[in-house]
PDB file of C-alpha atoms in Angstrom:
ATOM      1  CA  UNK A   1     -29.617  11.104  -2.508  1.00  0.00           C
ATOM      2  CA  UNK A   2     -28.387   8.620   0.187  1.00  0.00           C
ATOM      3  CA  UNK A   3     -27.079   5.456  -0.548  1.00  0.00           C
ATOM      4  CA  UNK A   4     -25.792   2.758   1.394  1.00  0.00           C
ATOM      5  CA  UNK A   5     -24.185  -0.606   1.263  1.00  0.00           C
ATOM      6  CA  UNK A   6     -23.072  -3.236   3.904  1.00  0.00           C
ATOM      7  CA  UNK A   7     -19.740  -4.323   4.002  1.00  0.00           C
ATOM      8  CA  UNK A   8     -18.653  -6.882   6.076  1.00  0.00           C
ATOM      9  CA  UNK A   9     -15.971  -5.657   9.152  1.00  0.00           C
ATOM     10  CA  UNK A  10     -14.931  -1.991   9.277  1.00  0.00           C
ATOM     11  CA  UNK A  11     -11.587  -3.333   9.522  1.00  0.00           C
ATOM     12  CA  UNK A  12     -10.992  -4.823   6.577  1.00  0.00           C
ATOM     13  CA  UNK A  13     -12.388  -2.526   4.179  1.00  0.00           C
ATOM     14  CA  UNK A  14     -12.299   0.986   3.831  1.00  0.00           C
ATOM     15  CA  UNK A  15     -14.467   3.267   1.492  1.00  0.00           C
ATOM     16  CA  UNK A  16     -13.241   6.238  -0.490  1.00  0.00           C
ATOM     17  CA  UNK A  17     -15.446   8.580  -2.377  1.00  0.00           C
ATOM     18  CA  UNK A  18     -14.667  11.256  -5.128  1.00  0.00           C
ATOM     19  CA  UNK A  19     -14.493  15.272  -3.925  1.00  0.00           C
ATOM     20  CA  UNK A  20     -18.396  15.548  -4.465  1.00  0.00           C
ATOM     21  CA  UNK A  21     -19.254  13.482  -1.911  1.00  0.00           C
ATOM     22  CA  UNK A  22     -19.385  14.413   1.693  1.00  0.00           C
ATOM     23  CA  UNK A  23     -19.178  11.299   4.302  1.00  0.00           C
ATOM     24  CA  UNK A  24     -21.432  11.012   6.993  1.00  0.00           C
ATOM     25  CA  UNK A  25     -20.953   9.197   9.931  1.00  0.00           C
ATOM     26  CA  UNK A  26     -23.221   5.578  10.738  1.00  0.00           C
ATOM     27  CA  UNK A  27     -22.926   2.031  12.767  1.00  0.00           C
ATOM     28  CA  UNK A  28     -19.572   0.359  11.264  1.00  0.00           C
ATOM     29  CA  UNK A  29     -21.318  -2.175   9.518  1.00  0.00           C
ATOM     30  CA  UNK A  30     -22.365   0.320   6.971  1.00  0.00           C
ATOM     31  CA  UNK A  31     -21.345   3.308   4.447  1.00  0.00           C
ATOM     32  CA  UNK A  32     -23.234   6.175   3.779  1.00  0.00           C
ATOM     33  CA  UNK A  33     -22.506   9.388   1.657  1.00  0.00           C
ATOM     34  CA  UNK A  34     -24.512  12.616   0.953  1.00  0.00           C
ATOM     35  CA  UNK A  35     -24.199  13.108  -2.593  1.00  0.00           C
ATOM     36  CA  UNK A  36     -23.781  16.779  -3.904  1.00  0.00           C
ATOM     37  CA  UNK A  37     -25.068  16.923  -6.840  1.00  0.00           C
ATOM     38  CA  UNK A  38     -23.532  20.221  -9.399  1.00  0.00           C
ATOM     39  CA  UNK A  39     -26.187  19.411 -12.607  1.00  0.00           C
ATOM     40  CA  UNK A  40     -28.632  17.295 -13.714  1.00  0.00           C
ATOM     41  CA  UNK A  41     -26.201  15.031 -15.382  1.00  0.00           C
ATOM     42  CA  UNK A  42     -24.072  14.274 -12.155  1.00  0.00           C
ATOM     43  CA  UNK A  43     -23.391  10.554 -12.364  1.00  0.00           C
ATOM     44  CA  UNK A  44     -22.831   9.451  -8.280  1.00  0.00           C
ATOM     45  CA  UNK A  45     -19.222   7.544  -8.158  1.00  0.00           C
ATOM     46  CA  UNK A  46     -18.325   5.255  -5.432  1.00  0.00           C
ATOM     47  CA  UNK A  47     -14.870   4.772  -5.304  1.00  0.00           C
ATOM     48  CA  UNK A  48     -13.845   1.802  -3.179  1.00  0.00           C
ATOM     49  CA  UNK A  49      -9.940   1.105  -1.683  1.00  0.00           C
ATOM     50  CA  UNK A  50      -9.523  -2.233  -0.096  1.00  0.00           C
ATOM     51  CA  UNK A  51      -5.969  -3.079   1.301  1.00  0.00           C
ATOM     52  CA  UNK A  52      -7.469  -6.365   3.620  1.00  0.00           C
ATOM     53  CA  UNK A  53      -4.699  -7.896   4.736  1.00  0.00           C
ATOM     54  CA  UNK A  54      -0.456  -8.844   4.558  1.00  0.00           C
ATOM     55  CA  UNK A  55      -1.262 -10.736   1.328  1.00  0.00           C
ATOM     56  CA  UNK A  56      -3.994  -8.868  -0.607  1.00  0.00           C
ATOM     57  CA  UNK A  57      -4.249  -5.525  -1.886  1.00  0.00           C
ATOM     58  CA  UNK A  58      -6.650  -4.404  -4.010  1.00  0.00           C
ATOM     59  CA  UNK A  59      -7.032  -0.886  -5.477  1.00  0.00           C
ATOM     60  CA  UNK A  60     -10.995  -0.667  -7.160  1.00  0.00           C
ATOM     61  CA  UNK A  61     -12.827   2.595  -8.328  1.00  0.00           C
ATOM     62  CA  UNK A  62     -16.484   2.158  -9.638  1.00  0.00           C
ATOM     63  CA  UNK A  63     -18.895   4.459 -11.619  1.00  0.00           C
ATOM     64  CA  UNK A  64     -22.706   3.624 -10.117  1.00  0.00           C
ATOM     65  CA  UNK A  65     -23.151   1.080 -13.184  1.00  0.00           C
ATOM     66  CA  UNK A  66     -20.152  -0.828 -11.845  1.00  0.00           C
ATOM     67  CA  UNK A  67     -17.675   0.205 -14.030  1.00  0.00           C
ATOM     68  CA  UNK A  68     -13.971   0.530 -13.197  1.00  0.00           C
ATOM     69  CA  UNK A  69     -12.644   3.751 -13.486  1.00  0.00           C
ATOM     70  CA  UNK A  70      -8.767   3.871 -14.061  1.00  0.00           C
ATOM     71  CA  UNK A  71      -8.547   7.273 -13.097  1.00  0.00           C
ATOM     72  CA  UNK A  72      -7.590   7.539  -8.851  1.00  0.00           C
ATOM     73  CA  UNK A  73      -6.758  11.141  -8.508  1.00  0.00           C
ATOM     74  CA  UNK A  74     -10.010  11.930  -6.262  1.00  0.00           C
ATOM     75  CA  UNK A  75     -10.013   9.083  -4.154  1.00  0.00           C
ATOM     76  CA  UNK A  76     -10.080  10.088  -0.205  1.00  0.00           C
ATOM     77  CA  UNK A  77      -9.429   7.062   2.330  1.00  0.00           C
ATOM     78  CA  UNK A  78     -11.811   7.267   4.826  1.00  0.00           C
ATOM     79  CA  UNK A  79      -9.837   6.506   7.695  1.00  0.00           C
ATOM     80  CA  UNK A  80      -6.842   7.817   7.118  1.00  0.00           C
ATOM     81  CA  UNK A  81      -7.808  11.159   5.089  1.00  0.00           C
ATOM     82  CA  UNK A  82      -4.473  12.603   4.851  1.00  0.00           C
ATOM     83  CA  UNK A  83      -3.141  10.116   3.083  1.00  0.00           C
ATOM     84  CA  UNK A  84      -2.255  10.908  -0.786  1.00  0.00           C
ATOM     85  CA  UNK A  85      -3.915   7.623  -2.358  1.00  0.00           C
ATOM     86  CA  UNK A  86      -2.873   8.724  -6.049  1.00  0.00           C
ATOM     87  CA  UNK A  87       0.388   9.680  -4.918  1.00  0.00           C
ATOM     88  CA  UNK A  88       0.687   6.679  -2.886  1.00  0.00           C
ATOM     89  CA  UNK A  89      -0.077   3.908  -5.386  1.00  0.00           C
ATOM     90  CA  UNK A  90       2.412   5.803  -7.692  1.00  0.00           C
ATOM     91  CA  UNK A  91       4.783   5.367  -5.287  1.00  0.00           C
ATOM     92  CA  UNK A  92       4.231   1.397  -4.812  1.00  0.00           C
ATOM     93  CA  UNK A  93       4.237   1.590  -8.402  1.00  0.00           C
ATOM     94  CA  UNK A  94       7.380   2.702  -8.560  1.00  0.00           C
ATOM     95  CA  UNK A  95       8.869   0.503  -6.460  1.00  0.00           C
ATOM     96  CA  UNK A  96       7.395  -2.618  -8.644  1.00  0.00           C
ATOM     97  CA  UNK A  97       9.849  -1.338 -11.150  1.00  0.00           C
ATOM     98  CA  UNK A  98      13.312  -1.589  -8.899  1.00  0.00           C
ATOM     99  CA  UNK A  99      15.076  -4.468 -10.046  1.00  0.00           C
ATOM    100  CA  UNK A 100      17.281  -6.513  -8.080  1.00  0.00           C
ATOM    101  CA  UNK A 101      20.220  -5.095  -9.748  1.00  0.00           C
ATOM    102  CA  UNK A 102      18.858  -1.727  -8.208  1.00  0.00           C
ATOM    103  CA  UNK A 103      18.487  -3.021  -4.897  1.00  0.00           C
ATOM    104  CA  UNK A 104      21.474  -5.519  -4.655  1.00  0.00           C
ATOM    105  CA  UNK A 105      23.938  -2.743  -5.380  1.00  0.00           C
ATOM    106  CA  UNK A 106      25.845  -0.369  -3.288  1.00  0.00           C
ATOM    107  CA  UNK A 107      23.853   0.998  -0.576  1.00  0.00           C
ATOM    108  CA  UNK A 108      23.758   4.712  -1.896  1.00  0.00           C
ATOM    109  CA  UNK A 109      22.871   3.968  -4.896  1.00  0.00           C
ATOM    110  CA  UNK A 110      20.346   1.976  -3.466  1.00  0.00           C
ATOM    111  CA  UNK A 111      19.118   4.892  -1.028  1.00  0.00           C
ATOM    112  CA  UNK A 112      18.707   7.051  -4.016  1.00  0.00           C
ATOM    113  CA  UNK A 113      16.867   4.760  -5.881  1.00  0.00           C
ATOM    114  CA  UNK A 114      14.779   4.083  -2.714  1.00  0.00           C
ATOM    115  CA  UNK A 115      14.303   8.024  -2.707  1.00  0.00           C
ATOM    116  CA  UNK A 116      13.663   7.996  -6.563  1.00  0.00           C
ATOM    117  CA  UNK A 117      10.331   5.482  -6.088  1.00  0.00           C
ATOM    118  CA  UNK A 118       9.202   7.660  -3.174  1.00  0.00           C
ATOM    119  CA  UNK A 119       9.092  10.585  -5.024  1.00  0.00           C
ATOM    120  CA  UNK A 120      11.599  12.366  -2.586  1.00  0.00           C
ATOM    121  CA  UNK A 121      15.143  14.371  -3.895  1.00  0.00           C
ATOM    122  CA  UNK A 122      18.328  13.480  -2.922  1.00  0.00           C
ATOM    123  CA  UNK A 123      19.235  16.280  -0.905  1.00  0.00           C
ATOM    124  CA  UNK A 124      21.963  15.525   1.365  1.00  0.00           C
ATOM    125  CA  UNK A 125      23.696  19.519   1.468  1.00  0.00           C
ATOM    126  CA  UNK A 126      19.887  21.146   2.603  1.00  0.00           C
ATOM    127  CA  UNK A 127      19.236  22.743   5.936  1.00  0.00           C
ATOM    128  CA  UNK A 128      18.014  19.473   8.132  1.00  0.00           C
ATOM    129  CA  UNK A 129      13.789  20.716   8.314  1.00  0.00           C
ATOM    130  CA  UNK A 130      14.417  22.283   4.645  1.00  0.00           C
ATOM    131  CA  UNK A 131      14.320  19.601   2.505  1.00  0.00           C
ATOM    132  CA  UNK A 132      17.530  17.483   3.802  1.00  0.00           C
ATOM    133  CA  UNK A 133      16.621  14.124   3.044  1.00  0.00           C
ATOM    134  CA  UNK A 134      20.401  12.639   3.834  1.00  0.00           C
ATOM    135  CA  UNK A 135      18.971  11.110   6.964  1.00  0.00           C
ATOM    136  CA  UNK A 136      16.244   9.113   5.363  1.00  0.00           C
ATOM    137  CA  UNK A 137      16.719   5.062   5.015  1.00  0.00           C
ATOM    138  CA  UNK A 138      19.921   5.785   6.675  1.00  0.00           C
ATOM    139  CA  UNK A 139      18.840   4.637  10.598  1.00  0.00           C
ATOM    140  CA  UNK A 140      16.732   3.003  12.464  1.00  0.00           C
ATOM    141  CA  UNK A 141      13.576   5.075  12.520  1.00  0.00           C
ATOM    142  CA  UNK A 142      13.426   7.313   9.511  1.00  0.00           C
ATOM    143  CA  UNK A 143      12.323   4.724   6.751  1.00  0.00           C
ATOM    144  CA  UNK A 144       8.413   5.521   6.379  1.00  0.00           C
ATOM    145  CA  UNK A 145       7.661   6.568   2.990  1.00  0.00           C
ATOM    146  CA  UNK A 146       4.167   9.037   3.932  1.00  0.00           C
ATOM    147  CA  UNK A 147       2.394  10.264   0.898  1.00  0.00           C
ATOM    148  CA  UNK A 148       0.403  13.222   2.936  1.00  0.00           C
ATOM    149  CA  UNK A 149      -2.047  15.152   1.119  1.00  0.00           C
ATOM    150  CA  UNK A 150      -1.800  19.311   0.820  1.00  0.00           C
ATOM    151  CA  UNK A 151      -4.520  19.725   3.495  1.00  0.00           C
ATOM    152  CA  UNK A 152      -1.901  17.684   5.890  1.00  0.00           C
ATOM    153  CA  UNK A 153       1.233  19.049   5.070  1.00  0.00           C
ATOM    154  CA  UNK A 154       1.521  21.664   7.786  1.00  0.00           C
ATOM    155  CA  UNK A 155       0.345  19.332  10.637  1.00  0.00           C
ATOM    156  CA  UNK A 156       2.400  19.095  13.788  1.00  0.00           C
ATOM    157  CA  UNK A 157       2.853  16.540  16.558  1.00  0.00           C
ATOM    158  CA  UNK A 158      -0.023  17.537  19.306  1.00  0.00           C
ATOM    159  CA  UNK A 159       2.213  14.929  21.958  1.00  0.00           C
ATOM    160  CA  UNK A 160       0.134  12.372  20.769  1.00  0.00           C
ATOM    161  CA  UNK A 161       3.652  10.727  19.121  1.00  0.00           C
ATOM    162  CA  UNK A 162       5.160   9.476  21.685  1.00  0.00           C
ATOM    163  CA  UNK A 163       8.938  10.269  21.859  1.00  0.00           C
ATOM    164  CA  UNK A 164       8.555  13.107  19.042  1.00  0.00           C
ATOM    165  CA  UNK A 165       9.181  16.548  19.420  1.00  0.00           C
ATOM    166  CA  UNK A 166       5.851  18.422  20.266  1.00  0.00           C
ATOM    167  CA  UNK A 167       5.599  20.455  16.929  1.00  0.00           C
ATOM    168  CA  UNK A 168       8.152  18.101  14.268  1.00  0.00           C
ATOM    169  CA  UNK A 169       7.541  20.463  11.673  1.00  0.00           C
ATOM    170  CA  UNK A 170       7.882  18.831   8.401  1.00  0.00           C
ATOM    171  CA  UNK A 171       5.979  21.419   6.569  1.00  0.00           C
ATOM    172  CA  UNK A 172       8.800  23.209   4.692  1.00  0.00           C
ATOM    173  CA  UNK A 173      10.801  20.365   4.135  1.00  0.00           C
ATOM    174  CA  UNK A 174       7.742  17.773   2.045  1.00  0.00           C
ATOM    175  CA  UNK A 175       7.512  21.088   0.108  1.00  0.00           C
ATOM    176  CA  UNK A 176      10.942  21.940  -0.929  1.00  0.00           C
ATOM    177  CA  UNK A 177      12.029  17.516  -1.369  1.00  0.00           C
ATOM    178  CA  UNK A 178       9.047  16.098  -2.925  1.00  0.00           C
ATOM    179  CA  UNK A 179       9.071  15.260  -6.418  1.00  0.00           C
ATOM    180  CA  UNK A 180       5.951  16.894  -8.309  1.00  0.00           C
ATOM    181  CA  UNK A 181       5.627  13.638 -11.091  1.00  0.00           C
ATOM    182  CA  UNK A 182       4.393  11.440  -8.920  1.00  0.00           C
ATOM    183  CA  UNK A 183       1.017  13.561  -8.224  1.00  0.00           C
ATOM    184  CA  UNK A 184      -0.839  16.007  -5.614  1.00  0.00           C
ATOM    185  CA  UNK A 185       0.299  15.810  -2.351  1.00  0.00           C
ATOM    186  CA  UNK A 186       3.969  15.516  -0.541  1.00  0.00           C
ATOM    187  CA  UNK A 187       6.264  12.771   0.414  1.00  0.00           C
ATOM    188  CA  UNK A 188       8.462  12.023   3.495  1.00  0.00           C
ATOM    189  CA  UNK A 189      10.448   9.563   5.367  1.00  0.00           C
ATOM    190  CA  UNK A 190       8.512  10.192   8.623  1.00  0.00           C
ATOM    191  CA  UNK A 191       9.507   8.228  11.796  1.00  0.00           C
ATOM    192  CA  UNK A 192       8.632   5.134  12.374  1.00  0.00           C
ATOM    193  CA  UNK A 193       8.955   4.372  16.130  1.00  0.00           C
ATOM    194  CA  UNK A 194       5.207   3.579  17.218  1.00  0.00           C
ATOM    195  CA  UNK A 195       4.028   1.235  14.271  1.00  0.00           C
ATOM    196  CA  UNK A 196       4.139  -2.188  16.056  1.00  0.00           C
ATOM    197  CA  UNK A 197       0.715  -1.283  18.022  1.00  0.00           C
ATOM    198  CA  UNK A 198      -2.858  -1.973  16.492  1.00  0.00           C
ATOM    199  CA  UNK A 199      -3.772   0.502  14.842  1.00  0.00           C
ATOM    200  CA  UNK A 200      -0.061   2.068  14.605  1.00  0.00           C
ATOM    201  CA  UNK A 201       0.923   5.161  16.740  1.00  0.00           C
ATOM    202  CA  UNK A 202       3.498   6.628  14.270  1.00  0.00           C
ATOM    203  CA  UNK A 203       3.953  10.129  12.635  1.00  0.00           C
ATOM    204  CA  UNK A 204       2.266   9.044   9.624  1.00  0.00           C
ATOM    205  CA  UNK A 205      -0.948   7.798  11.283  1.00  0.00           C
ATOM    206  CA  UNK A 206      -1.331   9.646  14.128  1.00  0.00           C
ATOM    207  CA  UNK A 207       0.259  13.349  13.150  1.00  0.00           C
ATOM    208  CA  UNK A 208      -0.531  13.325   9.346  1.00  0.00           C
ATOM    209  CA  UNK A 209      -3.295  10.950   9.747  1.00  0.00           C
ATOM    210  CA  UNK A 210      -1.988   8.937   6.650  1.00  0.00           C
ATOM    211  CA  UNK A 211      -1.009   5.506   5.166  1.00  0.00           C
ATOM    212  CA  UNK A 212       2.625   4.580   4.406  1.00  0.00           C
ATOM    213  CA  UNK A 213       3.155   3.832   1.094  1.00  0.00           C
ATOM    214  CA  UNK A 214       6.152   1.436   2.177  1.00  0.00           C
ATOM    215  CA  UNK A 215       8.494   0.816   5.144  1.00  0.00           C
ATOM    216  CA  UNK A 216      12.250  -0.500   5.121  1.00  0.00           C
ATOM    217  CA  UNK A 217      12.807  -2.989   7.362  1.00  0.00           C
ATOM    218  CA  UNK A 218      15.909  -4.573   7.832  1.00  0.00           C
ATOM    219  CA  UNK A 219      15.810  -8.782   8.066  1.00  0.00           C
ATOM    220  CA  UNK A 220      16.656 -10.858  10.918  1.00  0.00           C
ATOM    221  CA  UNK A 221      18.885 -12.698   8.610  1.00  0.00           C
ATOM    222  CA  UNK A 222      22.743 -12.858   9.800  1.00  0.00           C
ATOM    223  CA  UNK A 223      24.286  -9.359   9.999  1.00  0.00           C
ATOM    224  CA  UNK A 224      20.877  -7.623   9.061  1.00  0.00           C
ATOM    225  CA  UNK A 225      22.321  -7.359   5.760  1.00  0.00           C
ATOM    226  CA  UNK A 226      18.557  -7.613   3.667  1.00  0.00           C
ATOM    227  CA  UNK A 227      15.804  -5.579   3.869  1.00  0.00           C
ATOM    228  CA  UNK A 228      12.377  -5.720   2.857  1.00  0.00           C
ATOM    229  CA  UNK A 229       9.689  -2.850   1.949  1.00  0.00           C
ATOM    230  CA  UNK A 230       6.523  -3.640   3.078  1.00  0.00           C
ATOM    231  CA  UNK A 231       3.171  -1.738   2.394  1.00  0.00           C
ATOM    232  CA  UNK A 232       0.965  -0.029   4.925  1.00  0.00           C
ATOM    233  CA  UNK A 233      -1.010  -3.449   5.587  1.00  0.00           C
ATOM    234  CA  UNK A 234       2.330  -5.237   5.425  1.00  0.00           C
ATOM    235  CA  UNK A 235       2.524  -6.573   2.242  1.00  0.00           C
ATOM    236  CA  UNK A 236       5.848  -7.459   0.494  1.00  0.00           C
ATOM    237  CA  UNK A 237       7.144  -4.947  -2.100  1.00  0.00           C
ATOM    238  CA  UNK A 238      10.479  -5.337  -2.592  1.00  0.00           C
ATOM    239  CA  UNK A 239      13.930  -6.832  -0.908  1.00  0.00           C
ATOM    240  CA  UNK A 240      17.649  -6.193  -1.578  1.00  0.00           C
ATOM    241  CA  UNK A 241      20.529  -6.939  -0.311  1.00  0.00           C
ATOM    242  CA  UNK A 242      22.916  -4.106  -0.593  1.00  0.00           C
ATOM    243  CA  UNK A 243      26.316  -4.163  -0.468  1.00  0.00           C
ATOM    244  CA  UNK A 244      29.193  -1.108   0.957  1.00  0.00           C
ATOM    245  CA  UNK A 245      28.783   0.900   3.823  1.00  0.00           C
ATOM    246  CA  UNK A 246      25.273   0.186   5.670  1.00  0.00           C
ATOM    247  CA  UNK A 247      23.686   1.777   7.924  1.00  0.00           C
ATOM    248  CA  UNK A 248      25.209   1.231  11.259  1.00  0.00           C
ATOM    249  CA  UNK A 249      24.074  -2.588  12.288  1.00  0.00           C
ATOM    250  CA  UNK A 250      23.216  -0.937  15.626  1.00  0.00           C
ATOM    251  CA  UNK A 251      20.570   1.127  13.530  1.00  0.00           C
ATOM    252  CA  UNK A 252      19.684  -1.944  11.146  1.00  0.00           C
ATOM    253  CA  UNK A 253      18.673  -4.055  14.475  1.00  0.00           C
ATOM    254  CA  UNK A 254      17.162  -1.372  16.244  1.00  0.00           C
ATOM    255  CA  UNK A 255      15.168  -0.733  12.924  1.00  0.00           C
ATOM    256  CA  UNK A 256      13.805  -4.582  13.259  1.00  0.00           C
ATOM    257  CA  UNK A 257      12.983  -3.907  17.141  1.00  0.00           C
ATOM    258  CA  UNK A 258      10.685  -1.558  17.139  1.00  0.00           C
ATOM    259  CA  UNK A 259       8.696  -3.897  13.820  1.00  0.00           C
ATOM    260  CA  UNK A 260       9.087  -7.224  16.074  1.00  0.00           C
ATOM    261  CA  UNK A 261       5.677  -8.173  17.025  1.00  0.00           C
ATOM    262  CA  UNK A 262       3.624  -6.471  14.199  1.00  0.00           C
ATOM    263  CA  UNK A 263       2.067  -6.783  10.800  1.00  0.00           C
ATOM    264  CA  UNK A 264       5.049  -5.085   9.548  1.00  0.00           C
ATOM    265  CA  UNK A 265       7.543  -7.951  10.781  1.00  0.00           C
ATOM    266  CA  UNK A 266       6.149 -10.742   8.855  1.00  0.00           C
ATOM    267  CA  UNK A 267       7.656  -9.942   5.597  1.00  0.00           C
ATOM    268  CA  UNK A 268      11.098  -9.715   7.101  1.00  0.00           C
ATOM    269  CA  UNK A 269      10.742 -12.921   9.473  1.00  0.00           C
ATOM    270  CA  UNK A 270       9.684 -14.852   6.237  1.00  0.00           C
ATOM    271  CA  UNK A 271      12.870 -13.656   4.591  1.00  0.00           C
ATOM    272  CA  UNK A 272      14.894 -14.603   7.663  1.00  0.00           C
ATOM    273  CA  UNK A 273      13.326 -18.562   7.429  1.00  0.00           C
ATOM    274  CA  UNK A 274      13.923 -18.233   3.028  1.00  0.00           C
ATOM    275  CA  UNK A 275      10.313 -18.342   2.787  1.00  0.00           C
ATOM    276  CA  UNK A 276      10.385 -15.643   0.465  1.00  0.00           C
TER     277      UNK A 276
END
C-alpha cells in the first residue's frame, strides 16, 4: 500500500511515521511511505510533526480515520532522524513548568533546574567525556539541549563540525548523565557554535543529525544578565534573569555572537527591545 499526500513547502513541514513504516524517497512536494503490514488488522498511522516557524509549533499524530493519537513514542522526524521526538517534547514540557521563581534565582540553582527539564544529572565531580555535565549552560557554546535517539548515540564528528574535534565522543557520557523518566533516547548539552547558518551546522544537526529541544541564549539587554530558551525553530520557551555568579560576561556575549543573525536571535533581540 502506497499512499501519498501533498503538502505545501518541504520546509515548513516535516512528516514522521510510526516504526512500521519505511520512507521512501520522492519530489519535495510530496510524502510517500511503504507500509509494512504484520496482520490483517494493521491499521496504517500517519504521524505528522509540524514545527513551521519562530511562532508556531504544532505537535499532531493521526490514525488513517483522522484521529489524534496522544501517544508520540514512535514518531521518527524525517529530516532530522536522530532526533528523540518523545524525549524531546518531554523536555519542552518540562521546561513549561519552570517558574520564574526557578529561573530568577541564583544561577546554580537555576543551572540545575535547567539540567532537571533536560533530563540531564547534575554531575559536576565525573570524568569530563563520562557524564560531567559541570560545563553545561556554564559558557558560551555548551547550551544545546539534543535529545538523540539510541541509534545516534555513538556518532562522532566526521570534520563536518567545523571547529570540533574530529571524533567528540559523547557516547559514554549521554549514557552515564541522562535521566531515564523523560523517555528512549539520551540527552546532552552539545555545542552550539555553527547554528546561525540555514539549515544550522552544529553538533546536534550535523553529527547527531537531531533537533534541539531548546537553546540558552543570553539577551542583549545591559550586562547580558537575561536569557531566553528558544526551541529548535526558535520559538520562545522560557526567560530568567538569574542572579549570583554568572557565567563569565565574556562567555554570556560570546554566547549571543555566534546566535546574531539567526532564527535563534529573535527571541533574545525581542527581550532586549521589552517586546516580550
Amino acid at each position: 500500500i502506497i499512499t501519498t499526500g501533498r503538502i505545501q513547502s518541504s520546509s515548513e513541514m516535516h512528516v514522521l511515521f510510526s516504526p512500521s513504516c519505511r520512507f521512501v524517497s520522492v519530489p519535495p512536494t510530496f510524502l510517500a511511505a511503504t507500509l509494512l503490514l504484520s496482520s490483517s488488522a494493521f491499521v496504517p498511522i500517519r504521524r505528522v510533526y509540524c514545527e513551521k516557524s519562530s511562532s508556531t509549533i504544532r505537535e499532531m499524530s493521526v490514525d488513517a480515520s483522522g484521529q489524534t493519537i496522544a501517544d508520540t513514542t514512535s514518531l521518527v522526524d524525517v529530516e532530522y532522524p536522530g532526533t528523540a521526538v518523545s524525549r524531546m517534547l518531554a523536555v519542552r514540557a518540562r521546561v513549561k513548568t519552570l517558574t520564574r521563581e526557578k529561573l530568577d534565582g541564583p544561577w546554580e540553582d537555576v543551572r540545575r533546574n535547567l539540567l532537571w527539564a533536560g533530563g540531564l544529572r547534575d554531575l559536576e565531580s565525573a570524568v569530563p567525556g563520562q557524564g560531567y555535565t559541570g560545563h553545561s549552560f556554564n559558557d558560551w557554546n555548551h547550551v544545546d539541549l539534543t535529545t538523540m535517539n539510541d541509534q545516534v548515540k555513538e556518532n562522532l564528528n566526521d570534520g563536518k563540525v567545523e571547529g570540533i574535534a574530529i571524533g567528540n565522543r559523547l557516547g559514554p557520557g549521554i549514557r552515564t548523565a541522562s535521566l531515564s523518566e523523560l523517555g528512549p533516547g539520551g540527552s546532552w548539552s552539545t555545542c552550539a557554535m555553527g547554528c546561525n547558518t540555514d539549515p544550522p551546522q552544529d553538533v546536534a544537526h550535523v553529527q547527531f543529525r537531531s533537533r534541539i529541544a531548546f537553546k540558552l541564549v543570553w539577551a542583549p539587554v545591559p550586562d547580558y544578565s537575561t536569557f531566553v530558551l528558544v526551541s529548535d525553530s526558535g520559538e520562545l520557551l522560557a526567560k530568567g534573569s538569574p542572579t549570583g555568579k554568572l557565567p563569565n560576561k565574556r562567555e554570556r556575549t560570546k554566547n549571543f555572537s555566534i546566535v546574531k543573525g539567526s532564527k535563534y536571535a529573535v527571541a533574545a533581540e525581542a527581550v532586549a527591545r521589552n517586546e516580550m
